[in-house]
Each structure stands twice: as structure tokens, then as C-alpha cells.
PDB file of C-alpha atoms in Angstrom:
ATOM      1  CA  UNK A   1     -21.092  18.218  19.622  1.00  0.00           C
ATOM      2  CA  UNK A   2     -19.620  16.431  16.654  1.00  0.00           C
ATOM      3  CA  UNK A   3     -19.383  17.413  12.895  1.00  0.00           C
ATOM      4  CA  UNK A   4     -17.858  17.118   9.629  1.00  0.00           C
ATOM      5  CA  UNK A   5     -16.778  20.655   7.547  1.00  0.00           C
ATOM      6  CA  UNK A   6     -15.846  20.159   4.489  1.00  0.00           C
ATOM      7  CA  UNK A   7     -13.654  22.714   2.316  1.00  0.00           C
ATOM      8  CA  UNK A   8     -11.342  23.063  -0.457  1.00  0.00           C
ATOM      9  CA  UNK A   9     -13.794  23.518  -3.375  1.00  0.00           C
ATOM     10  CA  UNK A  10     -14.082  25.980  -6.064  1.00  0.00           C
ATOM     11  CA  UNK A  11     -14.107  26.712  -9.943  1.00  0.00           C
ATOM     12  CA  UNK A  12     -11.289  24.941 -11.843  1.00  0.00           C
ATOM     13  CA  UNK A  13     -11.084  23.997 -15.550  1.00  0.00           C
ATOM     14  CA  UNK A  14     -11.050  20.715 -16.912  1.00  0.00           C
ATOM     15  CA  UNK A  15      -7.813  18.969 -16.398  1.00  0.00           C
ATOM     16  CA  UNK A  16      -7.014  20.936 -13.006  1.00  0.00           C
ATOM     17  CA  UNK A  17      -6.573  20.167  -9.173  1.00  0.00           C
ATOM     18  CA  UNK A  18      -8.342  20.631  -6.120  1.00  0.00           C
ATOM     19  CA  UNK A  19      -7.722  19.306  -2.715  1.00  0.00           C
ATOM     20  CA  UNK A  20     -10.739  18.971  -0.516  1.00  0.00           C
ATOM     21  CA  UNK A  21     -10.675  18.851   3.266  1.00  0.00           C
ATOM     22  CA  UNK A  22     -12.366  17.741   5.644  1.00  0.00           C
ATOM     23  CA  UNK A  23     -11.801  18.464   9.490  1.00  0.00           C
ATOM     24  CA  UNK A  24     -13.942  16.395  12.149  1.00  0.00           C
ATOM     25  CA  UNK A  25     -14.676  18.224  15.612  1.00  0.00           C
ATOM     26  CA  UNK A  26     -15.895  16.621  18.892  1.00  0.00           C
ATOM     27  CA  UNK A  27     -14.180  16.032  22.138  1.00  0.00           C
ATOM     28  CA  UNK A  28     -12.494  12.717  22.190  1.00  0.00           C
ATOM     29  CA  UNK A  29     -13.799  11.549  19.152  1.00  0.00           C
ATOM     30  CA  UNK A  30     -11.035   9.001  16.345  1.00  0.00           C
ATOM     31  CA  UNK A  31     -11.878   8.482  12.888  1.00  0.00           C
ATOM     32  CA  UNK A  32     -13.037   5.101  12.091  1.00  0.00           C
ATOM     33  CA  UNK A  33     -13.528   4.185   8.163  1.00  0.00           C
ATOM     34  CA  UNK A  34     -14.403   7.516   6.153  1.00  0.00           C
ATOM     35  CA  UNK A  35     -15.637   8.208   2.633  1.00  0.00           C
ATOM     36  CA  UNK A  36     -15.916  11.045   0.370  1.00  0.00           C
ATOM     37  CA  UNK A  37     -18.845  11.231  -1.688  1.00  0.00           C
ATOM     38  CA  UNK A  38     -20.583  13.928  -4.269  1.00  0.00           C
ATOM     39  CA  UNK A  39     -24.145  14.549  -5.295  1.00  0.00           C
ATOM     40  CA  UNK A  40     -24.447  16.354  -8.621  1.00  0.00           C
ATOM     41  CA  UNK A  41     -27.721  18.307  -9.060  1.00  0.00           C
ATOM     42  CA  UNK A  42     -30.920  15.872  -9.456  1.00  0.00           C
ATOM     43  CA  UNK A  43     -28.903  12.887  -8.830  1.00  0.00           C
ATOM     44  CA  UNK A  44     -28.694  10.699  -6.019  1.00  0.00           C
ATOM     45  CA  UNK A  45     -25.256  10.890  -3.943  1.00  0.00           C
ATOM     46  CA  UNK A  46     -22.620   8.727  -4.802  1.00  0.00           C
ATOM     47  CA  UNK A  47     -19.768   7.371  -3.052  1.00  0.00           C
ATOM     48  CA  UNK A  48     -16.278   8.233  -4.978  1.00  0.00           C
ATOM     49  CA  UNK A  49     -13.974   7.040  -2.359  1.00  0.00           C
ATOM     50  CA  UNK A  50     -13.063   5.185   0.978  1.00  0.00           C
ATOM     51  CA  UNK A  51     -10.693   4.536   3.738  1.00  0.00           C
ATOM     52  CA  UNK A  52     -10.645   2.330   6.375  1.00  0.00           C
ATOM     53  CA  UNK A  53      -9.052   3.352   9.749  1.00  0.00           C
ATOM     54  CA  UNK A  54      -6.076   1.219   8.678  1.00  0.00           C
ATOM     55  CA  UNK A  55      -5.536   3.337   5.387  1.00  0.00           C
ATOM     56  CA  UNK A  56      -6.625   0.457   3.066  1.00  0.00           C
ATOM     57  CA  UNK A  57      -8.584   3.086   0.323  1.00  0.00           C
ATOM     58  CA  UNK A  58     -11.349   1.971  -2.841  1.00  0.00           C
ATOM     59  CA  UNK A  59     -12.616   4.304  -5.644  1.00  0.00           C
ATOM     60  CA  UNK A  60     -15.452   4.695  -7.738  1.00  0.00           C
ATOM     61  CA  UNK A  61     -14.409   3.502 -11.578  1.00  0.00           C
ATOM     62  CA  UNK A  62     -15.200   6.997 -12.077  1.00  0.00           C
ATOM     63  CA  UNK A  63     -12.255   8.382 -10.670  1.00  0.00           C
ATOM     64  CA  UNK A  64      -9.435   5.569 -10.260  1.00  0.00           C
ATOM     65  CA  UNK A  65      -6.422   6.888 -11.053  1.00  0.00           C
ATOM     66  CA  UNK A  66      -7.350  11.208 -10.785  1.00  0.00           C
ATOM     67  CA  UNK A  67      -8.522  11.081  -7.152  1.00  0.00           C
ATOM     68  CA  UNK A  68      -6.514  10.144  -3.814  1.00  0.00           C
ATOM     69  CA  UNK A  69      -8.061   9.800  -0.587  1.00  0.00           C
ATOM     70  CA  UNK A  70      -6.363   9.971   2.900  1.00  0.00           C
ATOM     71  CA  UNK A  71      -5.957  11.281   6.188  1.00  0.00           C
ATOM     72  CA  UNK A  72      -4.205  12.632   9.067  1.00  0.00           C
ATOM     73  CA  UNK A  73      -5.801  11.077  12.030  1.00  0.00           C
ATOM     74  CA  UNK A  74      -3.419  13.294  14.569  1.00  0.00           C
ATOM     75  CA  UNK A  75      -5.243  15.673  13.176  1.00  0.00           C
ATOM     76  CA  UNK A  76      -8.893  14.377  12.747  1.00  0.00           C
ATOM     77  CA  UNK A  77      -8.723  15.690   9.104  1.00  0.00           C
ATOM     78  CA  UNK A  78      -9.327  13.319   5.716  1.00  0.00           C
ATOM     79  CA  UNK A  79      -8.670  14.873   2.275  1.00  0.00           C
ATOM     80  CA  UNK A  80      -9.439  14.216  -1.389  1.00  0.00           C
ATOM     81  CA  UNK A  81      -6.912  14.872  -3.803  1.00  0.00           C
ATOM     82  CA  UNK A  82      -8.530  15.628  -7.475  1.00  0.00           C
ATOM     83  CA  UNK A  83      -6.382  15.345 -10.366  1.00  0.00           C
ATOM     84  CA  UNK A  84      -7.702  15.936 -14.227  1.00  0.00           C
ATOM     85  CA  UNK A  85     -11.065  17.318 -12.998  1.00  0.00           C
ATOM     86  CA  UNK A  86     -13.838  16.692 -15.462  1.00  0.00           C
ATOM     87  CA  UNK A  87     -17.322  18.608 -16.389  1.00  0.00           C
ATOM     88  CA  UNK A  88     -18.228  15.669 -14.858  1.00  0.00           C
ATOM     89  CA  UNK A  89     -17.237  15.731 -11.418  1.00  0.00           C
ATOM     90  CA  UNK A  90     -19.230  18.679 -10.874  1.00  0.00           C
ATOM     91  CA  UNK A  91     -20.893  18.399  -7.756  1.00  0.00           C
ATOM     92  CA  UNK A  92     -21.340  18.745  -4.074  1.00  0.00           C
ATOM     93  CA  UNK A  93     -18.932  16.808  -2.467  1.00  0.00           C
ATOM     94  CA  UNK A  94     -19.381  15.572   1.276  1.00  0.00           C
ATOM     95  CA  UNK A  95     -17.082  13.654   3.847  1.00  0.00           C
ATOM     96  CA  UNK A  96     -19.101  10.973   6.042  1.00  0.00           C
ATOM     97  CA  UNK A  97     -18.270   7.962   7.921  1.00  0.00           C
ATOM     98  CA  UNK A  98     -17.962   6.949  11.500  1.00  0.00           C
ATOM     99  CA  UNK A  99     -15.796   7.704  15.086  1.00  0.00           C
ATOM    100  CA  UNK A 100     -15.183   5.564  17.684  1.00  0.00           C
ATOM    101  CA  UNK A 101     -14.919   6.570  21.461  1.00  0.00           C
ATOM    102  CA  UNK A 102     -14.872   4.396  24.329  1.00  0.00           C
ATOM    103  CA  UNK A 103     -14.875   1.169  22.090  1.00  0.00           C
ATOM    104  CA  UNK A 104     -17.930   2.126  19.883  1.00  0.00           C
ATOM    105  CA  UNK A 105     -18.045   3.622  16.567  1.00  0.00           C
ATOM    106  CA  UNK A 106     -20.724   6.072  15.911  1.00  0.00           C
ATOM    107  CA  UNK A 107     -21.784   7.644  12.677  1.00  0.00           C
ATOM    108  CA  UNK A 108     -21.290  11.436  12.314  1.00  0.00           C
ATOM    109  CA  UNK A 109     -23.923  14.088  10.594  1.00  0.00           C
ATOM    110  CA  UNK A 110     -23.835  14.739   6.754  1.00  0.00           C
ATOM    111  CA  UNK A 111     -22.041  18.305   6.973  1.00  0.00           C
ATOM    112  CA  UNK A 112     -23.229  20.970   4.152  1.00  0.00           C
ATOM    113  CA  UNK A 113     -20.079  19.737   2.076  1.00  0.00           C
ATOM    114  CA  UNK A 114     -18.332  22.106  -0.244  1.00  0.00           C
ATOM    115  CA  UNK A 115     -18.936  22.445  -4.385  1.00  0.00           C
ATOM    116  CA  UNK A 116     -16.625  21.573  -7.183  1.00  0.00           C
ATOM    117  CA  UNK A 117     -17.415  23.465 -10.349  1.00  0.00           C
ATOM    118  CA  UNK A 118     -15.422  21.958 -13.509  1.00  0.00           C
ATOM    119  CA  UNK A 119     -15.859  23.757 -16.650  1.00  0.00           C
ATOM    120  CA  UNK A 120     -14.554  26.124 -19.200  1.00  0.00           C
TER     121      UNK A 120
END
């Protein structure tokens, strides 16, 4: 069985951190190109950022320059640094993309994600 499990969120004021993780499980499974993305309450989910297995990374306008993406693929694990958090960026945040075993890439299921709260 393979999954996604996202962590790392909580309440933070405007301006502050959070690092969000997310660890894949699955026998023999790689990470392929991954994403981060966030649905705020009523509105569709977005994608904020993106790596390819090659660590090339893109970002939403929205959060060029606060948020990093990366990952450790020795350990199967992709995180989401967030720098000067905004009311804004309040939302669910979820890890998706696809693994590759056996010379095929497959896409993994949407985990439950983990919520970022920024506000006063």
C-alpha cells in the first residue's frame, strides 16, 4: 500500500515559519516529480510549488521568495519550507505527485494533508 502523510502544520502568526513534511510509504516505491499544494476553505486547490525528480523547483507568484520546496529522496520525504506566513496562506496544505517502480511512474492518493493557520 502506498501513501502520502503530510505534517508540520499548526498556528503561527503572520511573519512566522513552518516546515511541512511529507513522508511517502510503499515498498519499493522512488519519488518522481512532487508538488505541494493548499486548498483554503471554499476554494478550489491550488498548486504553490514543484519539484522534479532532478530538483529543478517552480512556485506559485504567491509565494516566490517565502516558500522552499525540496526533498530527501534517501528518505522518501519532500518538505515545504514557509517563511513570512500570511493570513493568506491559511489553508490545507497537501503533498501529491507521482513514484516510479519498475520503469513506470504512478500517481499516489491525495493524503488528508495537514492545516496552516496564520493569524493574530
Amino acid at each position: 500500500q502506498v501513501q502520502l502523510v503530510e505534517s508540520g502544520g499548526g498556528l503561527v502568526q503572520p511573519g512566522g515559519s513552518l516546515r511541512l513534511s511529507c513522508a511517502a510509504s510503499g515498498s519499493a516505491s522512488r519519488l518522481y516529480r512532487m508538488g505541494w499544494y493548499r486548498q483554503a476553505p471554499g476554494k478550489q486547490r491550488e498548486l504553490v510549488a514543484a519539484i522534479t525528480s532532478g530538483g529543478n523547483t517552480n512556485y506559485a507568484d504567491s509565494v516566490k521568495g517565502r516558500f522552499t520546496i525540496s526533498r530527501d529522496n534517501a528518505k522518501n520525504t519532500v518538505y515545504l519550507q514557509m517563511n513570512s506566513l500570511k493570513p493568506e496562506d491559511t489553508a490545507v496544505y497537501y503533498c501529491n505527485g507521482r513514484y516510479y517502480s519498475y520503469s513506470s511512474t504512478y500517481a499516489y492518493p491525495w493524503g488528508q494533508g495537514t492545516q496552516v493557520t496564520v493569524s493574530s
